[in-house]
mmCIF file of C-alpha atoms in Angstrom:
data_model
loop_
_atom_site.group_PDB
_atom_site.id
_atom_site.type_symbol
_atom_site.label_atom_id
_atom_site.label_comp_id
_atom_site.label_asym_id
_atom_site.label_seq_id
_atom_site.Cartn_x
_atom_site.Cartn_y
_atom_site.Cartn_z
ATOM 1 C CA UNK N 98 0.000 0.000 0.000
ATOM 2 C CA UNK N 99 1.137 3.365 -0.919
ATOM 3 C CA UNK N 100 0.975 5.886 2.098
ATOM 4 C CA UNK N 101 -0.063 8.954 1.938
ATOM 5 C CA UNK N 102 0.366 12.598 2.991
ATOM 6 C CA UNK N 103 -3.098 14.647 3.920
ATOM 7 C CA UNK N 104 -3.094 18.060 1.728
ATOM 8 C CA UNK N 105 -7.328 19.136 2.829
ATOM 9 C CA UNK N 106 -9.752 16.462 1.286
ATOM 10 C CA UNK N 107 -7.565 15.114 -0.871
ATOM 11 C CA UNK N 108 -3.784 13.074 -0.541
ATOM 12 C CA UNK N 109 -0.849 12.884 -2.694
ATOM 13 C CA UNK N 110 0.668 9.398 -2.848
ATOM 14 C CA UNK N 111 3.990 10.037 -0.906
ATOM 15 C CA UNK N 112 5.623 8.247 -3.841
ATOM 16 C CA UNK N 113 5.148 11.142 -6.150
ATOM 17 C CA UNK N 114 6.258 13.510 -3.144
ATOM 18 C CA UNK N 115 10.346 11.674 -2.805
ATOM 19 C CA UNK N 116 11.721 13.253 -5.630
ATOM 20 C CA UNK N 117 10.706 15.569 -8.833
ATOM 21 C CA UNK N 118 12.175 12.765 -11.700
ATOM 22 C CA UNK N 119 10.012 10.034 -9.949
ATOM 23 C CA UNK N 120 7.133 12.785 -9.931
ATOM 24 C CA UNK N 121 7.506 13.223 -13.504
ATOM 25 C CA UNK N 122 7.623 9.751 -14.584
ATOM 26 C CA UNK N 123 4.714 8.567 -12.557
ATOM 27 C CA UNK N 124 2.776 11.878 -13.628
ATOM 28 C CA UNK N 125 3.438 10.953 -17.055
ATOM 29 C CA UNK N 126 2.469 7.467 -17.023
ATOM 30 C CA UNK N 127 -0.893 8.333 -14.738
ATOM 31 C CA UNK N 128 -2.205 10.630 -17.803
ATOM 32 C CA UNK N 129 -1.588 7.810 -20.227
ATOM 33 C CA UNK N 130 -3.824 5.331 -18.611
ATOM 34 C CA UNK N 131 -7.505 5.945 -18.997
ATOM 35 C CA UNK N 132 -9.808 7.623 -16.157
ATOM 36 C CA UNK N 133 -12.428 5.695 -15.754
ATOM 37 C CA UNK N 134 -16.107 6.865 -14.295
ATOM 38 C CA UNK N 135 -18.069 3.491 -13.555
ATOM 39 C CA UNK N 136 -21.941 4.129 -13.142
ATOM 40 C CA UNK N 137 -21.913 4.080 -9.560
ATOM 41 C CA UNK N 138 -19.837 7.398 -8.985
ATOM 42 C CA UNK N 139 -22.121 9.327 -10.560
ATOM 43 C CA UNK N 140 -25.006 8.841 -8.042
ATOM 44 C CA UNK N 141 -22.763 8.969 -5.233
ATOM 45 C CA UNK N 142 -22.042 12.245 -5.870
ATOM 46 C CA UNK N 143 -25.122 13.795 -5.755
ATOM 47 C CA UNK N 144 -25.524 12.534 -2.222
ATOM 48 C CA UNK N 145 -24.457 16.024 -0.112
ATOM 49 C CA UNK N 146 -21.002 16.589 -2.029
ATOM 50 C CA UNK N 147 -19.738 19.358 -4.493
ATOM 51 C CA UNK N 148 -19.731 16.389 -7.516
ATOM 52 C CA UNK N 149 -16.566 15.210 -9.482
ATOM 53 C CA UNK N 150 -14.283 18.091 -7.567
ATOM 54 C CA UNK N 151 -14.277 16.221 -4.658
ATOM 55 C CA UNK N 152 -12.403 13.497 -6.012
ATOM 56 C CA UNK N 153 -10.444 14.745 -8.817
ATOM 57 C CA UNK N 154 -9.055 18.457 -8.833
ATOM 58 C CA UNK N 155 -10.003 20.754 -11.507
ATOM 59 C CA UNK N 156 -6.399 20.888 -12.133
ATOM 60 C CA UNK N 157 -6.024 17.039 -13.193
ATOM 61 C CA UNK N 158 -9.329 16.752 -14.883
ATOM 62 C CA UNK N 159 -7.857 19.460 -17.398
ATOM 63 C CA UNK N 160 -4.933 17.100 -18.037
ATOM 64 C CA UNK N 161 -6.424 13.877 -18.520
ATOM 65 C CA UNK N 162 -5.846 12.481 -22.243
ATOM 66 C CA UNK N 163 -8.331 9.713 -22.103
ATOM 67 C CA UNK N 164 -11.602 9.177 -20.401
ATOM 68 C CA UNK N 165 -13.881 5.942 -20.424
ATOM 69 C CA UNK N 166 -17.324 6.517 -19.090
ATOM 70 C CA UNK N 167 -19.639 3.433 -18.055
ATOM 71 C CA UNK N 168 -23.057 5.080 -18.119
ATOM 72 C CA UNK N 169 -25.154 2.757 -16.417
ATOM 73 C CA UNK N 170 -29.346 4.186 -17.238
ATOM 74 C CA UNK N 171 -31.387 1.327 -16.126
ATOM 75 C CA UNK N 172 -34.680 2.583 -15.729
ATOM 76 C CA UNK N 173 -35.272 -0.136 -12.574
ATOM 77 C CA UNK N 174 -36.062 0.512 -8.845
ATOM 78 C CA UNK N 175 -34.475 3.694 -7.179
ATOM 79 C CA UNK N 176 -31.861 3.956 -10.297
ATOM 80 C CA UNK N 177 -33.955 6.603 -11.846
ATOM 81 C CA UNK N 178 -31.748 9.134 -10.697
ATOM 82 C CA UNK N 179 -28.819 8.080 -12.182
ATOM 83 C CA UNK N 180 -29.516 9.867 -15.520
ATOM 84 C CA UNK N 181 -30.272 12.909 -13.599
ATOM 85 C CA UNK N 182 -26.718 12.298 -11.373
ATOM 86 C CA UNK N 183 -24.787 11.547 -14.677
ATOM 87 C CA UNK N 184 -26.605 14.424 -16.670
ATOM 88 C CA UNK N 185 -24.959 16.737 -14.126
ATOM 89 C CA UNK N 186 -21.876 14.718 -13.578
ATOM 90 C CA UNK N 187 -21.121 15.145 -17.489
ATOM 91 C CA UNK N 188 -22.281 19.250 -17.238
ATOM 92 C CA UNK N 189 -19.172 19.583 -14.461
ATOM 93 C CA UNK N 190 -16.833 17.905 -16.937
ATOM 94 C CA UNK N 191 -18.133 19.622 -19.933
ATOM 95 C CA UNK N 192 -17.323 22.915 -18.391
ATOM 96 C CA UNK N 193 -14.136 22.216 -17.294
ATOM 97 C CA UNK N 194 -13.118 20.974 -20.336
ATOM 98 C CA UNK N 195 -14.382 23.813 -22.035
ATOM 99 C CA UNK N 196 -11.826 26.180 -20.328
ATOM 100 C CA UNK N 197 -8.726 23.729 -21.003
ATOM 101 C CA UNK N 198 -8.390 20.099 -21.808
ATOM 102 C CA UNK N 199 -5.430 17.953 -23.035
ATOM 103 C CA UNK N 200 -8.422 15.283 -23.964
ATOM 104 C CA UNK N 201 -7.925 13.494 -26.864
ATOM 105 C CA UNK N 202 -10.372 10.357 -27.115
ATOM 106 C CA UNK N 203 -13.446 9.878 -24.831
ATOM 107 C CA UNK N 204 -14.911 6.297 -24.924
ATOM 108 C CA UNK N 205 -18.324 5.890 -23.257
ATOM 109 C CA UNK N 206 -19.976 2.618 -22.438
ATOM 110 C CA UNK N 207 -23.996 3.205 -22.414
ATOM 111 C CA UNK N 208 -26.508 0.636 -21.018
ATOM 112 C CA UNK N 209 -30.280 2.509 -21.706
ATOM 113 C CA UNK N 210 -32.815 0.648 -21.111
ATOM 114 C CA UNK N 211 -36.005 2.455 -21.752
ATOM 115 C CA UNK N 212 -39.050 2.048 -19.577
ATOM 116 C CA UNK N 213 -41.927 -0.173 -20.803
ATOM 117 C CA UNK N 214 -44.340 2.443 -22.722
ATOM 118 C CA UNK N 215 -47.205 -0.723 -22.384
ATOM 119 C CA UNK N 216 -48.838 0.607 -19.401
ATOM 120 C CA UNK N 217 -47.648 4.148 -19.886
ATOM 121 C CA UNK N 218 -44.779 5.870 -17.562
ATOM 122 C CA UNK N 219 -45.381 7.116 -14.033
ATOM 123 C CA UNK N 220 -43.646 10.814 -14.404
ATOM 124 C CA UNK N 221 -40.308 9.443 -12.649
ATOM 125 C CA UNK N 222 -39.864 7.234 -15.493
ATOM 126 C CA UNK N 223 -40.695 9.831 -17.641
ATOM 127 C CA UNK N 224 -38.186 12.553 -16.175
ATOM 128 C CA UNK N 225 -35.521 9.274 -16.368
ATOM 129 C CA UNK N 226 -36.013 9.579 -20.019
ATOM 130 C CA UNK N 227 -35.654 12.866 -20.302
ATOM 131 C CA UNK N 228 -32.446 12.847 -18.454
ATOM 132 C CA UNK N 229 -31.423 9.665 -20.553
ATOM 133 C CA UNK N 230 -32.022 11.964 -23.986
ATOM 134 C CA UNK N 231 -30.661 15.032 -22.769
ATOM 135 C CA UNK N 232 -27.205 13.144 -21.453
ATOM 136 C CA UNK N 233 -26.851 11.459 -25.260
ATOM 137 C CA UNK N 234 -27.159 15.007 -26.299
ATOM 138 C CA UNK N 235 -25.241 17.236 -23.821
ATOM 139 C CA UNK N 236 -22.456 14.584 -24.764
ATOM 140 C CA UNK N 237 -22.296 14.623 -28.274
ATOM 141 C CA UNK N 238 -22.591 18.557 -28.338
ATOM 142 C CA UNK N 239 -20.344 19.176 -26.240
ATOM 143 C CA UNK N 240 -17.633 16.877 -27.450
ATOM 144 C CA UNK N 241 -18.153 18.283 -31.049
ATOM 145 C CA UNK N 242 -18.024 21.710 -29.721
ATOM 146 C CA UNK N 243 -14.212 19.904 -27.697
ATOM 147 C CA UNK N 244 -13.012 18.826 -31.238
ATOM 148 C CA UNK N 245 -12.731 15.079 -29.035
ATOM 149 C CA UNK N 246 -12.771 11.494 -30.444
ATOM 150 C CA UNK N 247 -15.659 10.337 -29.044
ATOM 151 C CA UNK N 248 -16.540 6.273 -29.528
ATOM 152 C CA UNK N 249 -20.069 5.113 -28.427
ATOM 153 C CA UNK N 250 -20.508 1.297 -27.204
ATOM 154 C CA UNK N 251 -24.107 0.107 -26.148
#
């Protein structure tokens, strides 16, 4: 296990803190190797936190070259507000990207399962929806507006 030094929420791995050539190195490795957002982060969160931020400085979200996102929009149970938690989970990114970004390809994984329309939708599985379209959109926009590869897997 790597130990760590406390710096407010946050910790820098004391590795990266012995010297500046091993900082550099590691650095530059870390920002090869994709950041990947599984879809149980995004919910998270929302739960009484300032989002992404919290885990991942502004700072080092700018710098990331290659992002994987495993958008998980199963309309089932409580996990209709995931597409409202990943909506703004992808608005944070968005606009810190849109300042400065070293990005260069953004893969995203999508599982959407839309609600059953055979009995009609209660108006949480109707807002899910919503969320679901607007996310497709705010993503492809926003990545076009980023000049980003972006690859789509379902």
């Amino acid at each position: 296990m790597i130990s760590t030094l406390h710096l407010g929420r946050r910790s820098t791995p004391s590795l990266l803190l012995v010297n500046r050539q091993i900082s550099v190195e590691a650095i530059t490795l870390l920002y090869r190797t994709p950041f990947i957002i599984n879809s149980q982060l995004p919910y998270q969160l929302q739960q009484g936190s300032n989002g992404i931020q919290d885990l991942v400085s502004e700072s080092t979200l700018r710098r990331l070259r290659f992002v994987t996102l495993h958008l998980g929009l199963e309309a089932t149970g409580t996990k209709y507000a995931y597409a409202k938690a990943w909506l703004t989970t992808i608005e944070q990114l968005t606009c810190i990207w849109r300042v400065e970004c070293a990005l260069e390809r953004v893969i995203i994984h999508v599982r959407y399962a839309e609600p059953s329309r055979r009995v009609g939708w209660t108006f949480g599985q109707a807002i899910f929806h919503d969320n679901a379209m607007a996310i497709f959109e705010k993503v492809r926009y926003s990545l076009r507006l980023l000049n980003i590869g972006l690859i789509y897997y379902s």
